[in-house]
Coordinates of C-alpha atoms (C1' of nucleotides) in Angstrom, one line a residue:
Chain A
M20 CA -20.6 -24.6 -5.0
Q21 CA -22.9 -24.7 -8.0
A22 CA -25.8 -23.8 -5.8
A23 CA -23.7 -21.0 -4.3
M24 CA -23.0 -19.5 -7.6
D25 CA -26.6 -19.7 -8.6
S26 CA -27.5 -17.7 -5.5
M27 CA -25.0 -15.0 -6.5
E28 CA -26.5 -14.9 -9.9
K29 CA -30.0 -14.5 -8.3
I30 CA -28.7 -11.6 -6.3
V31 CA -27.2 -9.9 -9.3
S32 CA -30.3 -10.5 -11.2
L33 CA -32.6 -9.2 -8.5
S34 CA -30.3 -6.2 -8.1
K35 CA -30.8 -5.4 -11.7
R36 CA -34.5 -6.2 -11.8
R37 CA -35.5 -4.2 -8.7
G38 CA -33.0 -1.4 -9.1
F39 CA -30.5 -2.1 -6.4
V40 CA -27.3 -2.1 -8.5
F41 CA -26.7 -1.5 -12.2
P42 CA -23.5 -1.9 -14.2
S43 CA -21.9 1.5 -14.7
S44 CA -22.1 3.2 -18.1
E45 CA -24.2 0.3 -19.2
I46 CA -25.5 1.7 -22.5
Y47 CA -21.9 2.1 -23.6
G48 CA -21.1 -1.5 -22.7
G49 CA -20.2 -1.0 -19.1
L50 CA -17.0 -0.2 -17.4
N51 CA -15.1 -2.9 -15.7
G52 CA -14.9 -2.3 -11.9
F53 CA -17.5 0.4 -11.6
W54 CA -21.2 0.1 -10.5
D55 CA -24.1 2.4 -10.1
Y56 CA -26.7 2.1 -7.3
G57 CA -30.4 2.4 -8.4
P58 CA -33.2 3.8 -6.4
L59 CA -33.5 1.0 -3.9
G60 CA -29.7 0.4 -3.8
V61 CA -28.9 4.0 -3.0
A62 CA -31.4 3.9 -0.2
L63 CA -30.0 0.7 1.2
K64 CA -26.4 1.9 1.0
R65 CA -27.3 5.3 2.5
N66 CA -28.9 3.4 5.4
V67 CA -25.8 1.3 5.9
K68 CA -23.6 4.5 6.0
Q69 CA -26.1 6.3 8.2
A70 CA -26.2 3.4 10.6
W71 CA -22.4 3.4 10.8
W72 CA -22.3 7.2 11.2
D73 CA -25.0 7.2 13.9
D74 CA -23.5 4.3 15.8
M75 CA -19.9 5.4 15.6
I76 CA -20.1 9.2 15.7
A77 CA -23.5 11.0 16.0
H78 CA -25.1 8.9 18.7
H79 CA -21.9 8.2 20.6
D80 CA -22.0 9.0 24.3
E81 CA -18.6 10.3 25.3
T82 CA -19.7 10.7 29.0
A83 CA -19.8 7.0 29.9
A84 CA -17.6 4.0 29.0
E85 CA -19.5 1.7 26.7
T86 CA -19.7 -2.0 27.3
G87 CA -16.2 -3.4 26.9
A88 CA -14.5 -0.1 26.5
P89 CA -11.5 0.7 28.7
S90 CA -12.8 4.2 29.3
P91 CA -15.1 6.9 28.0
F92 CA -13.9 8.5 24.7
D93 CA -14.8 11.1 22.2
M94 CA -15.8 10.5 18.6
V95 CA -15.9 13.2 15.9
G96 CA -16.2 13.1 12.1
I97 CA -14.6 14.8 9.2
D98 CA -14.9 14.8 5.4
S99 CA -11.6 15.4 3.7
A100 CA -10.8 16.1 0.1
L101 CA -10.4 13.3 -2.5
L102 CA -7.2 14.8 -3.9
L103 CA -4.4 15.4 -1.4
N104 CA -0.9 16.8 -1.8
P105 CA 1.1 14.1 -3.6
K106 CA 3.6 14.2 -0.7
V107 CA 1.0 12.5 1.4
W108 CA 1.3 9.4 -0.6
E109 CA 5.0 9.5 -0.5
A110 CA 4.9 9.7 3.3
S111 CA 2.2 7.0 3.6
G112 CA 4.2 4.6 1.4
H113 CA 1.4 4.4 -1.3
L114 CA 3.6 6.0 -3.9
S115 CA 6.7 4.0 -3.5
G116 CA 6.9 1.4 -6.3
F117 CA 4.3 3.3 -8.3
S118 CA 6.6 3.8 -11.2
D119 CA 9.1 1.0 -10.6
P120 CA 8.3 -2.6 -11.3
M121 CA 7.9 -4.5 -8.1
V122 CA 8.4 -8.1 -7.1
D123 CA 6.5 -9.8 -4.3
C124 CA 7.4 -12.8 -2.3
R125 CA 4.3 -14.9 -1.8
E126 CA 5.8 -16.6 1.2
T127 CA 7.3 -13.8 3.2
R128 CA 5.0 -11.1 1.8
A129 CA 8.0 -8.9 1.3
R130 CA 8.0 -6.5 -1.7
Y131 CA 11.1 -5.5 -3.6
R132 CA 11.9 -3.2 -6.4
A133 CA 12.8 -5.4 -9.3
D134 CA 16.0 -3.5 -10.0
Q135 CA 17.1 -3.8 -6.5
L136 CA 16.9 -7.6 -6.3
V137 CA 19.9 -9.5 -7.6
V138 CA 19.4 -13.0 -8.8
F139 CA 22.6 -15.1 -8.8
A140 CA 23.8 -18.6 -9.2
L141 CA 26.6 -20.2 -7.1
V142 CA 29.8 -21.1 -8.7
L143 CA 31.8 -23.8 -6.9
E144 CA 35.4 -24.5 -7.3
T145 CA 36.0 -28.2 -7.4
E146 CA 38.9 -30.3 -6.0
N147 CA 40.6 -30.6 -9.4
G148 CA 40.5 -26.9 -10.0
G149 CA 37.5 -26.9 -12.2
R150 CA 34.4 -24.6 -11.8
E151 CA 30.9 -25.7 -11.5
T152 CA 27.9 -23.4 -11.8
I153 CA 24.9 -24.6 -9.9
T154 CA 21.7 -23.9 -11.9
D155 CA 19.0 -26.0 -10.2
V156 CA 18.6 -23.4 -7.5
L157 CA 19.1 -19.7 -7.8
F158 CA 19.2 -17.0 -5.1
A159 CA 17.7 -13.6 -4.8
S160 CA 19.0 -10.9 -2.5
P161 CA 18.5 -7.2 -2.1
G162 CA 21.3 -5.3 -3.6
E163 CA 22.6 -4.0 -6.9
A164 CA 24.1 -6.2 -9.5
G165 CA 27.8 -5.5 -10.0
K166 CA 28.0 -3.2 -7.0
S167 CA 26.9 -5.1 -3.9
P168 CA 29.7 -7.1 -2.2
Q169 CA 29.4 -10.9 -2.5
D170 CA 29.1 -11.3 1.2
E171 CA 26.2 -9.0 1.4
L172 CA 24.3 -10.9 -1.3
L173 CA 25.1 -14.3 0.3
A174 CA 24.1 -13.2 3.8
P175 CA 20.4 -13.8 3.5
H176 CA 21.0 -17.4 2.4
R177 CA 23.7 -18.6 4.9
K178 CA 21.8 -21.7 6.0
Q179 CA 21.0 -22.9 2.5
L180 CA 24.6 -22.3 1.5
R181 CA 26.1 -24.3 4.3
R182 CA 23.9 -27.2 3.3
I183 CA 25.0 -27.0 -0.3
L184 CA 28.6 -26.8 0.6
K185 CA 28.4 -29.8 2.9
S186 CA 26.9 -31.9 0.1
R187 CA 29.8 -31.1 -2.1
P188 CA 33.0 -32.1 -0.5
G189 CA 36.0 -29.9 -1.4
G190 CA 33.8 -27.3 -3.0
D191 CA 34.8 -24.8 -0.4
A192 CA 35.7 -21.7 -2.2
L193 CA 32.8 -20.3 -4.0
S194 CA 31.9 -17.3 -6.1
I195 CA 28.6 -16.0 -7.5
E196 CA 27.4 -15.2 -10.9
A197 CA 24.6 -12.7 -11.3
I198 CA 21.9 -13.7 -13.8
A199 CA 20.4 -10.8 -15.7
G200 CA 16.7 -10.9 -16.5
A201 CA 16.0 -13.9 -14.3
L202 CA 13.0 -12.3 -12.7
E203 CA 11.3 -11.9 -16.1
D204 CA 12.0 -15.6 -16.9
E205 CA 9.3 -17.8 -15.5
S206 CA 11.5 -20.9 -15.3
A207 CA 14.3 -19.0 -13.6
R208 CA 11.9 -17.6 -11.1
A209 CA 10.6 -21.0 -10.3
R210 CA 14.1 -22.0 -9.2
T211 CA 14.8 -18.8 -7.3
L212 CA 15.0 -18.7 -3.6
A213 CA 13.8 -15.4 -2.1
P214 CA 15.3 -13.9 1.0
G215 CA 13.9 -15.6 4.1
A216 CA 11.8 -18.0 2.1
T217 CA 12.0 -21.8 2.7
E218 CA 11.5 -22.9 -0.8
P219 CA 12.2 -21.5 -4.3
G220 CA 9.5 -20.2 -6.7
T221 CA 7.8 -17.7 -4.3
L222 CA 8.6 -14.6 -6.3
T223 CA 6.1 -13.0 -8.6
A224 CA 6.9 -11.5 -12.0
P225 CA 7.9 -7.8 -11.8
R226 CA 5.1 -5.4 -12.5
A227 CA 4.2 -1.8 -12.0
F228 CA 1.8 -1.2 -9.2
N229 CA -0.4 1.6 -10.7
L230 CA -2.9 1.1 -8.0
M231 CA -3.5 4.8 -7.7
F232 CA -5.5 6.7 -10.3
K233 CA -3.4 9.6 -11.6
T234 CA -4.7 13.0 -12.7
Y235 CA -3.4 16.5 -13.2
I236 CA -4.2 19.6 -11.3
G237 CA -4.6 22.8 -13.4
A238 CA -4.1 23.3 -17.1
L239 CA -0.7 21.7 -17.6
E240 CA -0.3 18.0 -17.7
D241 CA 3.3 17.6 -16.5
S242 CA 4.9 15.8 -13.6
S243 CA 4.7 18.9 -11.4
S244 CA 1.0 18.9 -11.5
A245 CA 0.4 15.2 -11.0
A246 CA -2.0 14.2 -8.3
Y247 CA -3.7 11.0 -7.2
L248 CA -7.2 10.0 -6.3
R249 CA -7.0 8.8 -2.8
P250 CA -6.7 5.0 -2.5
E251 CA -8.0 5.2 1.1
T252 CA -9.8 7.7 3.3
A253 CA -7.5 7.1 6.3
Q254 CA -4.7 9.6 5.3
G255 CA -7.2 12.5 5.2
I256 CA -7.8 11.8 8.9
F257 CA -4.2 11.7 9.8
L258 CA -3.6 15.0 8.0
N259 CA -6.3 16.6 10.1
F260 CA -5.3 15.0 13.4
K261 CA -3.8 18.3 14.6
N262 CA -6.7 20.4 13.3
V263 CA -9.2 18.3 15.1
L264 CA -7.1 18.3 18.3
D265 CA -6.8 22.1 18.2
T266 CA -10.5 22.8 17.5
A267 CA -12.7 20.0 18.7
R268 CA -11.8 20.1 22.4
V269 CA -11.0 16.3 22.4
R270 CA -8.5 14.6 24.6
L271 CA -7.0 11.1 24.3
P272 CA -8.5 8.6 23.8
F273 CA -10.7 9.8 20.9
G274 CA -11.6 8.7 17.3
I275 CA -12.1 10.6 14.1
G276 CA -14.4 9.0 11.6
Q277 CA -14.9 9.5 7.9
V278 CA -17.1 8.1 5.2
G279 CA -16.1 8.6 1.6
K280 CA -15.0 7.4 -1.8
A281 CA -11.7 5.9 -2.5
F282 CA -10.2 4.6 -5.8
R283 CA -7.9 1.8 -6.6
N284 CA -6.9 0.8 -10.1
E285 CA -7.4 -2.9 -9.3
I286 CA -5.7 -5.2 -11.8
N287 CA -8.7 -7.5 -11.7
P288 CA -12.1 -6.4 -10.3
R289 CA -14.3 -9.4 -9.6
N290 CA -17.3 -10.6 -7.8
F291 CA -20.0 -8.0 -8.5
T292 CA -19.5 -4.9 -6.3
F293 CA -17.1 -6.7 -4.0
R294 CA -13.9 -5.5 -5.6
S295 CA -14.5 -2.3 -7.4
R296 CA -12.2 0.4 -8.6
E297 CA -14.3 3.1 -7.1
F298 CA -15.6 2.2 -3.7
E299 CA -16.7 3.8 -0.4
Q300 CA -15.0 3.4 2.9
M301 CA -16.2 3.9 6.5
E302 CA -13.1 4.5 8.6
V303 CA -12.3 5.4 12.1
E304 CA -8.8 6.3 13.3
F305 CA -8.8 6.0 17.0
F306 CA -6.0 7.7 18.9
C307 CA -4.8 6.5 22.3
R308 CA -1.8 6.1 24.5
A309 CA 0.7 3.4 23.4
A310 CA 0.2 1.5 26.7
D311 CA -3.6 1.3 26.1
A312 CA -3.4 0.4 22.4
E313 CA -3.8 -3.3 22.8
A314 CA -6.9 -3.0 25.0
W315 CA -8.5 -0.6 22.5
Y316 CA -7.7 -2.9 19.7
V317 CA -9.6 -5.7 21.4
Y318 CA -12.5 -3.3 22.1
W319 CA -12.8 -2.1 18.5
R320 CA -12.4 -5.5 17.0
D321 CA -15.2 -7.0 19.0
R322 CA -17.4 -4.0 18.8
R323 CA -17.1 -3.8 15.0
Y324 CA -17.9 -7.5 14.6
R325 CA -21.0 -7.1 16.8
W326 CA -22.2 -4.2 14.6
Y327 CA -22.8 -6.5 11.7
V328 CA -24.6 -9.0 13.9
D329 CA -26.8 -6.3 15.3
L330 CA -27.8 -5.2 11.8
G331 CA -28.9 -8.7 11.0
L332 CA -26.1 -10.6 9.4
R333 CA -26.3 -14.2 10.5
P334 CA -23.4 -15.1 12.8
E335 CA -22.9 -18.4 11.0
N336 CA -22.0 -16.4 7.9
L337 CA -19.6 -14.1 9.8
A338 CA -16.1 -14.7 11.0
L339 CA -13.6 -12.7 13.0
R340 CA -10.2 -13.7 11.7
E341 CA -7.1 -12.6 13.5
H342 CA -4.1 -12.2 11.2
E343 CA -1.0 -14.4 11.6
D344 CA 2.2 -12.5 12.3
S345 CA 3.4 -13.3 8.8
E346 CA 0.3 -11.7 7.4
L347 CA 0.7 -8.4 9.1
A348 CA 1.8 -5.3 7.3
H349 CA 5.2 -4.1 8.5
Y350 CA 3.7 -1.2 10.6
A351 CA 0.9 -3.2 12.2
A352 CA 1.1 -4.7 15.6
A353 CA -2.2 -6.6 15.2
C354 CA -4.9 -7.0 12.7
A355 CA -8.2 -8.8 12.4
D356 CA -10.7 -9.1 9.5
V357 CA -14.4 -9.3 9.8
E358 CA -15.2 -11.7 7.1
Y359 CA -18.5 -12.7 5.5
R360 CA -19.3 -15.9 3.8
F361 CA -20.3 -14.6 0.3
P362 CA -21.6 -17.1 -2.2
F363 CA -18.2 -16.7 -4.0
G364 CA -16.3 -17.4 -0.9
Q365 CA -15.4 -16.0 2.6
S366 CA -14.1 -12.5 2.1
E367 CA -13.2 -9.4 4.1
L368 CA -15.8 -6.7 5.0
E369 CA -13.7 -4.8 7.4
G370 CA -10.2 -4.8 8.8
I371 CA -9.4 -3.7 12.4
A372 CA -5.7 -2.9 12.7
N373 CA -3.4 -1.7 15.4
R374 CA -1.2 0.7 13.3
T375 CA 1.0 1.8 16.2
D376 CA 2.2 5.4 15.6
F377 CA 3.4 4.6 12.1
D378 CA 1.2 7.0 10.2
L379 CA 1.6 10.0 12.4
R380 CA 5.3 9.4 12.6
Q381 CA 5.6 9.2 8.8
H382 CA 3.7 12.5 8.4
M383 CA 5.6 14.2 11.1
Q384 CA 8.9 13.3 9.5
A385 CA 7.8 14.1 5.9
S386 CA 6.0 17.4 6.7
G387 CA 8.4 18.5 9.5
K388 CA 5.4 19.5 11.6
D389 CA 5.2 18.4 15.2
L390 CA 2.2 16.1 15.4
R391 CA 2.8 15.0 19.0
Y392 CA 0.1 15.1 21.5
F393 CA 0.6 17.2 24.7
D394 CA -0.7 15.2 27.6
D395 CA -1.5 17.4 30.5
Q396 CA -2.8 14.4 32.4
A397 CA 0.6 12.6 32.3
G398 CA 2.2 11.8 35.6
P399 CA 5.4 13.4 36.7
D400 CA 7.5 10.5 35.5
E401 CA 5.6 10.1 32.2
E402 CA 6.3 11.6 28.9
R403 CA 4.2 14.6 28.3
R404 CA 4.6 14.9 24.5
Y405 CA 4.3 11.8 22.4
L406 CA 2.7 10.4 19.3
P407 CA -0.5 8.6 20.0
H408 CA -1.0 5.0 18.8
V409 CA -3.8 4.3 16.3
I410 CA -6.5 1.6 16.1
E411 CA -8.1 1.6 12.7
P412 CA -11.4 0.0 12.0
S413 CA -11.7 0.3 8.2
A414 CA -14.9 -0.9 6.6
G415 CA -16.1 -1.1 3.0
A416 CA -19.5 0.4 2.6
D417 CA -20.1 -1.4 -0.7
R418 CA -18.9 -4.7 0.7
A419 CA -21.2 -4.3 3.7
T420 CA -24.1 -3.4 1.5
L421 CA -23.4 -6.5 -0.6
A422 CA -23.2 -8.7 2.4
F423 CA -26.5 -7.3 3.7
L424 CA -28.1 -8.0 0.3
C425 CA -26.7 -11.6 0.2
D426 CA -27.7 -12.3 3.7
A427 CA -31.2 -10.9 3.3
Y428 CA -31.9 -12.9 0.1
T429 CA -34.4 -15.6 1.0
E430 CA -36.7 -17.9 -0.9
D431 CA -39.6 -19.4 0.9
E432 CA -43.2 -20.6 0.2
V433 CA -46.4 -18.8 0.9
G434 CA -49.7 -20.5 0.1
G435 CA -47.9 -23.0 -2.1
E436 CA -46.2 -20.2 -4.2
R437 CA -42.5 -19.6 -4.2
R438 CA -41.6 -16.2 -2.7
T439 CA -38.5 -14.1 -2.9
V440 CA -38.1 -11.9 0.1
M441 CA -35.2 -9.7 1.2
K442 CA -35.1 -10.0 4.9
L443 CA -33.3 -6.7 5.5
H444 CA -33.0 -5.3 9.0
P445 CA -35.7 -2.5 9.3
R446 CA -33.0 0.1 9.9
L447 CA -31.5 -0.8 6.5
A448 CA -34.6 -1.4 4.5
P449 CA -35.0 1.2 1.7
V450 CA -38.7 1.4 2.3
K451 CA -40.0 1.0 5.8
V452 CA -43.7 0.8 5.1
A453 CA -45.9 0.5 2.0
V454 CA -49.6 1.6 2.1
F455 CA -52.2 -0.2 -0.1
P456 CA -55.9 0.2 -0.6
L457 CA -57.2 -3.4 -0.7
V458 CA -59.3 -2.5 -3.8
R459 CA -59.6 0.5 -6.0
K460 CA -63.1 1.5 -5.0
E461 CA -65.4 2.5 -2.2
G462 CA -63.1 5.4 -1.2
M463 CA -60.3 3.1 -0.1
P464 CA -57.6 4.7 -2.3
E465 CA -58.5 8.1 -0.9
R466 CA -58.4 6.8 2.7
A467 CA -55.0 5.0 1.9
L468 CA -53.6 8.1 0.4
G469 CA -54.4 10.1 3.5
I470 CA -52.6 7.6 5.7
Y471 CA -49.7 7.4 3.2
R472 CA -49.2 11.2 3.3
E473 CA -49.2 11.2 7.0
L474 CA -46.6 8.4 7.3
R475 CA -44.5 9.8 4.6
G476 CA -43.4 12.8 6.7
K477 CA -42.1 10.4 9.3
L478 CA -40.5 7.5 7.6
D479 CA -39.7 6.1 4.1
A480 CA -43.1 5.1 2.8
A481 CA -44.4 3.8 -0.5
Y482 CA -47.9 3.8 -2.0
D483 CA -49.3 1.3 -4.4
E484 CA -52.8 0.6 -5.7
K485 CA -51.9 -1.3 -8.9
G486 CA -52.8 -4.9 -9.3
A487 CA -53.8 -7.7 -7.0
I488 CA -53.0 -7.3 -3.3
G489 CA -50.8 -10.4 -3.3
R490 CA -48.7 -9.0 -6.1
R491 CA -48.2 -5.8 -4.3
Y492 CA -47.1 -7.7 -1.2
R493 CA -44.6 -9.6 -3.2
R494 CA -43.2 -6.5 -4.8
Q495 CA -42.5 -5.1 -1.4
D496 CA -41.0 -8.4 -0.3
E497 CA -38.4 -8.2 -3.0
A498 CA -37.6 -4.6 -1.9
G499 CA -37.2 -5.7 1.7
T500 CA -40.0 -3.5 3.0
P501 CA -40.7 -4.8 6.5
Y502 CA -44.3 -3.6 6.9
C503 CA -47.3 -3.2 4.6
V504 CA -50.4 -1.3 5.7
T505 CA -53.7 -2.2 4.0
I506 CA -56.9 -0.3 4.0
D507 CA -59.9 -2.5 3.7
G508 CA -63.7 -2.4 4.2
R509 CA -63.4 -2.5 7.9
T510 CA -61.2 0.6 7.9
L511 CA -64.1 2.7 6.6
G512 CA -66.2 1.5 9.6
D513 CA -63.9 1.2 12.6
D514 CA -60.8 3.2 11.4
T515 CA -58.4 0.3 11.8
V516 CA -56.0 -1.0 9.2
T517 CA -54.0 -4.2 8.8
V518 CA -50.3 -4.2 9.3
R519 CA -48.6 -7.1 7.5
E520 CA -45.2 -8.2 8.6
R521 CA -42.8 -9.1 5.9
D522 CA -41.1 -12.3 7.2
S523 CA -44.1 -14.0 8.7
C524 CA -46.8 -12.6 6.5
E525 CA -48.9 -12.2 9.6
Q526 CA -51.3 -9.4 10.0
R527 CA -52.5 -7.3 12.9
R528 CA -55.2 -4.7 13.1
V529 CA -54.1 -1.3 14.3
G530 CA -56.1 1.8 14.8
S531 CA -55.1 4.4 12.2
G532 CA -54.4 6.9 14.9
Q533 CA -51.8 4.7 16.5
L534 CA -50.3 3.6 13.3
A535 CA -47.3 5.9 13.2
D536 CA -46.3 5.1 16.8
Y537 CA -46.9 1.4 16.3
L538 CA -44.6 1.3 13.2
A539 CA -41.9 3.4 14.8
Q540 CA -41.9 0.9 17.7
C541 CA -41.7 -2.1 15.3
I542 CA -38.9 -0.5 13.3
G543 CA -37.0 0.8 16.3
G544 CA -34.6 3.7 16.3
Chain B
rG28 C1' -2.2 -9.2 -16.3
rC29 C1' -2.4 -14.6 -18.4
rG30 C1' -5.6 -18.9 -20.0
rG31 C1' -10.6 -20.8 -21.0
rG32 C1' -15.9 -20.0 -21.8
rC33 C1' -20.0 -16.7 -23.0
rG34 C1' -22.8 -12.1 -25.1
rU35 C1' -30.8 -12.1 -28.3
rC36 C1' -36.2 -7.2 -24.6
rG37 C1' -35.4 -6.0 -17.2
rU38 C1' -35.1 -11.7 -16.4
rA39 C1' -35.1 -16.6 -18.5
rU40 C1' -35.2 -18.3 -23.4
rA41 C1' -36.4 -19.9 -29.2
rA42 C1' -35.2 -19.6 -34.2
rU43 C1' -33.0 -18.1 -38.8
rG44 C1' -27.4 -16.0 -44.4
rG45 C1' -33.5 -13.1 -46.9
rU46 C1' -41.1 -10.7 -44.9
rC47 C1' -42.9 -7.2 -38.6
rA48 C1' -37.0 -11.9 -34.5
rU49 C1' -40.3 -16.5 -30.6
rU50 C1' -42.4 -17.5 -25.8
rA51 C1' -43.0 -16.9 -20.6
rC52 C1' -42.4 -14.0 -16.3
rC53 C1' -41.6 -8.9 -15.1
rC54 C1' -43.0 -3.9 -16.5
rU55 C1' -46.9 0.2 -18.2
rG56 C1' -52.3 1.6 -18.8
rG57 C1' -57.4 -0.1 -18.3
rC58 C1' -61.3 -3.6 -16.6
rU59 C1' -62.3 -6.9 -12.6
rU60 C1' -61.1 -8.1 -7.6
rC61 C1' -62.4 -7.5 0.3
rC62 C1' -55.8 -10.1 1.7
rC63 C1' -50.7 -12.9 -0.6
rA64 C1' -47.4 -13.0 -8.1
rA65 C1' -55.8 -15.0 -10.0
rG66 C1' -58.4 -13.5 -14.7
rC67 C1' -59.5 -10.3 -19.2
rC68 C1' -58.0 -6.3 -22.7
rA69 C1' -54.3 -3.1 -24.6
rG70 C1' -49.1 -1.6 -24.7
rA71 C1' -43.7 -0.9 -24.3
rG72 C1' -39.2 -3.6 -24.5
rA73 C1' -33.5 -7.2 -27.4
rC74 C1' -29.6 -9.4 -31.5
rG75 C1' -23.1 -5.5 -26.5
rU76 C1' -20.0 -2.2 -29.9
rG77 C1' -17.1 -1.3 -34.3
rG78 C1' -15.2 -3.2 -38.8
rG79 C1' -15.0 -7.0 -42.6
rU80 C1' -17.1 -10.9 -46.1
rU81 C1' -21.9 -10.8 -48.8
rC82 C1' -26.8 -8.5 -53.3
rG83 C1' -28.2 -9.2 -48.1
rA84 C1' -25.2 -10.6 -41.4
rC85 C1' -28.4 -11.4 -35.2
rU86 C1' -26.3 -15.7 -37.8
rC87 C1' -19.7 -16.3 -40.9
rC88 C1' -14.7 -13.7 -39.8
rC89 C1' -11.7 -10.0 -37.1
rA90 C1' -11.2 -6.5 -33.3
rU91 C1' -13.0 -4.2 -29.1
rC92 C1' -16.0 -3.9 -24.7
rG93 C1' -18.4 -6.5 -20.9
rC94 C1' -19.6 -10.9 -18.0
rC95 C1' -18.3 -15.8 -15.8
rC96 C1' -14.5 -19.6 -14.3
rG97 C1' -9.2 -20.7 -13.1
rC98 C1' -4.4 -18.5 -12.1
rU99 C1' -2.5 -13.9 -10.4
rC100 C1' -3.4 -9.6 -7.4
rC101 C1' -5.6 -7.6 -3.1
rA102 C1' -1.9 -1.2 1.5

RNA sequence: GCGGGCGUCGUAUAAUGGUCAUUACCCUGGCUUCCCAAGCCAGAGACGUGGGUUCGACUCCCAUCGCCCGCUCCA
């Protein structure tokens, strides 16, 4: 564990030193939960997003079924606004509980409005006519104090009640006594049995869930102009489902992808960029027939896991974790997380969920607009108008970037010296090739500059002539540059250069005319 | 959000209620150098922020911000 934390510190330190990630607003003391990407970091993150966009959208072949896919399908992209009509968040469920204190049950994962949860004690009438209030266990039930009928409040706890009554002979008739303020009282909460829970003490203290950032549109700051920064990109896709359907000539099954910023006012940002208040998502909402949803869920789950492996994350650091039923959100039929073993623990990179038709149904109801799909391929006995079901692979761009950084970080030994090298996949590496003159004389810099300028038009290249050659190699190792080209004495004679490979430090001589093709082949794609 | 710990150049560090705040690496410029952080010369760079105590605060006190750990939270 100590070694693990050290490695996280090294990654944070290297990020700062080399310009991958900086604390946001650093000269003013930083801002908790916000981070800036430096020159290398922005290149890395852009490459992550580009790889996602290319693999999911731009390079998708809709004319043939991919490996494992039930059928061919279309993929298109959108870029929706950050601020949406506040009604969107009412319909999606993000706004409920925004202003009211909420209470969660850790066991059942249910969430209640604190003012709609009645906590009460049982009052038993004993044989000799006395009354006994049981205080060692309290009960919580949905309802309103003073209004909800006793039977309704007792209903969720029948089993427990029967047991209690049995252990108290004669204590047959019973009443209840509501306890005000019990949810705020830690010791009372510890004794309170939540609806559906098997043991007391699973309720959290009431608190407001201001997870959405609030702002105001226009000059007036009043409730009518309130708006929220989107806490996820998904809703922007659902809102445009009909637009895309009407304009993009797509048929089911098809997916709409979006990459963009989202904001959550997290109570407690932690672990470097892993949980930030401003972050970037890469999401697909994939629409299909209800009958096919399960097959598509499996397809997307497996495909998205493979994506990380293909980009170089070590499989031993990755896990695909299927959620238990108790873990599922109320609208989800299935959900799996792609998790990465970060130095601070195994945590989620991406969630793939079968969201059924929940989102479209919510928006259809709330907006009054018909969002059903007209299926002209449906058989005579089949429904022709229906709401598609949705598979949602939702990935965090910053989390993926952090995972690639962690996974790439390597320390090894070259010629007896310790070396830090970022073994980034060539597709993700900020710089693909660096060009060096071996020494700064005999026309080598001029020759190297010529080669650099030629390469620069084709791929991300860097030029460096400062310091000893070994130092320049090491600098590029820390940036994750997969190839270094060095111009030496032989270049001036036979027009060949050396190409040094990052991970092995091995060199090959390549004719300068073939260099661009050779590198393109090494890097691939 | 609660509890605990910690804030000195980019990184890692040293020292001190009182003169230009130490050292190494990194970084910048130059010299040298024909392949993996060599050497030489020169240079830049810090007491998180605000307030208080004091003749004088990087040092003591308070607040604040940030970071780390545990709990909590995680649509």
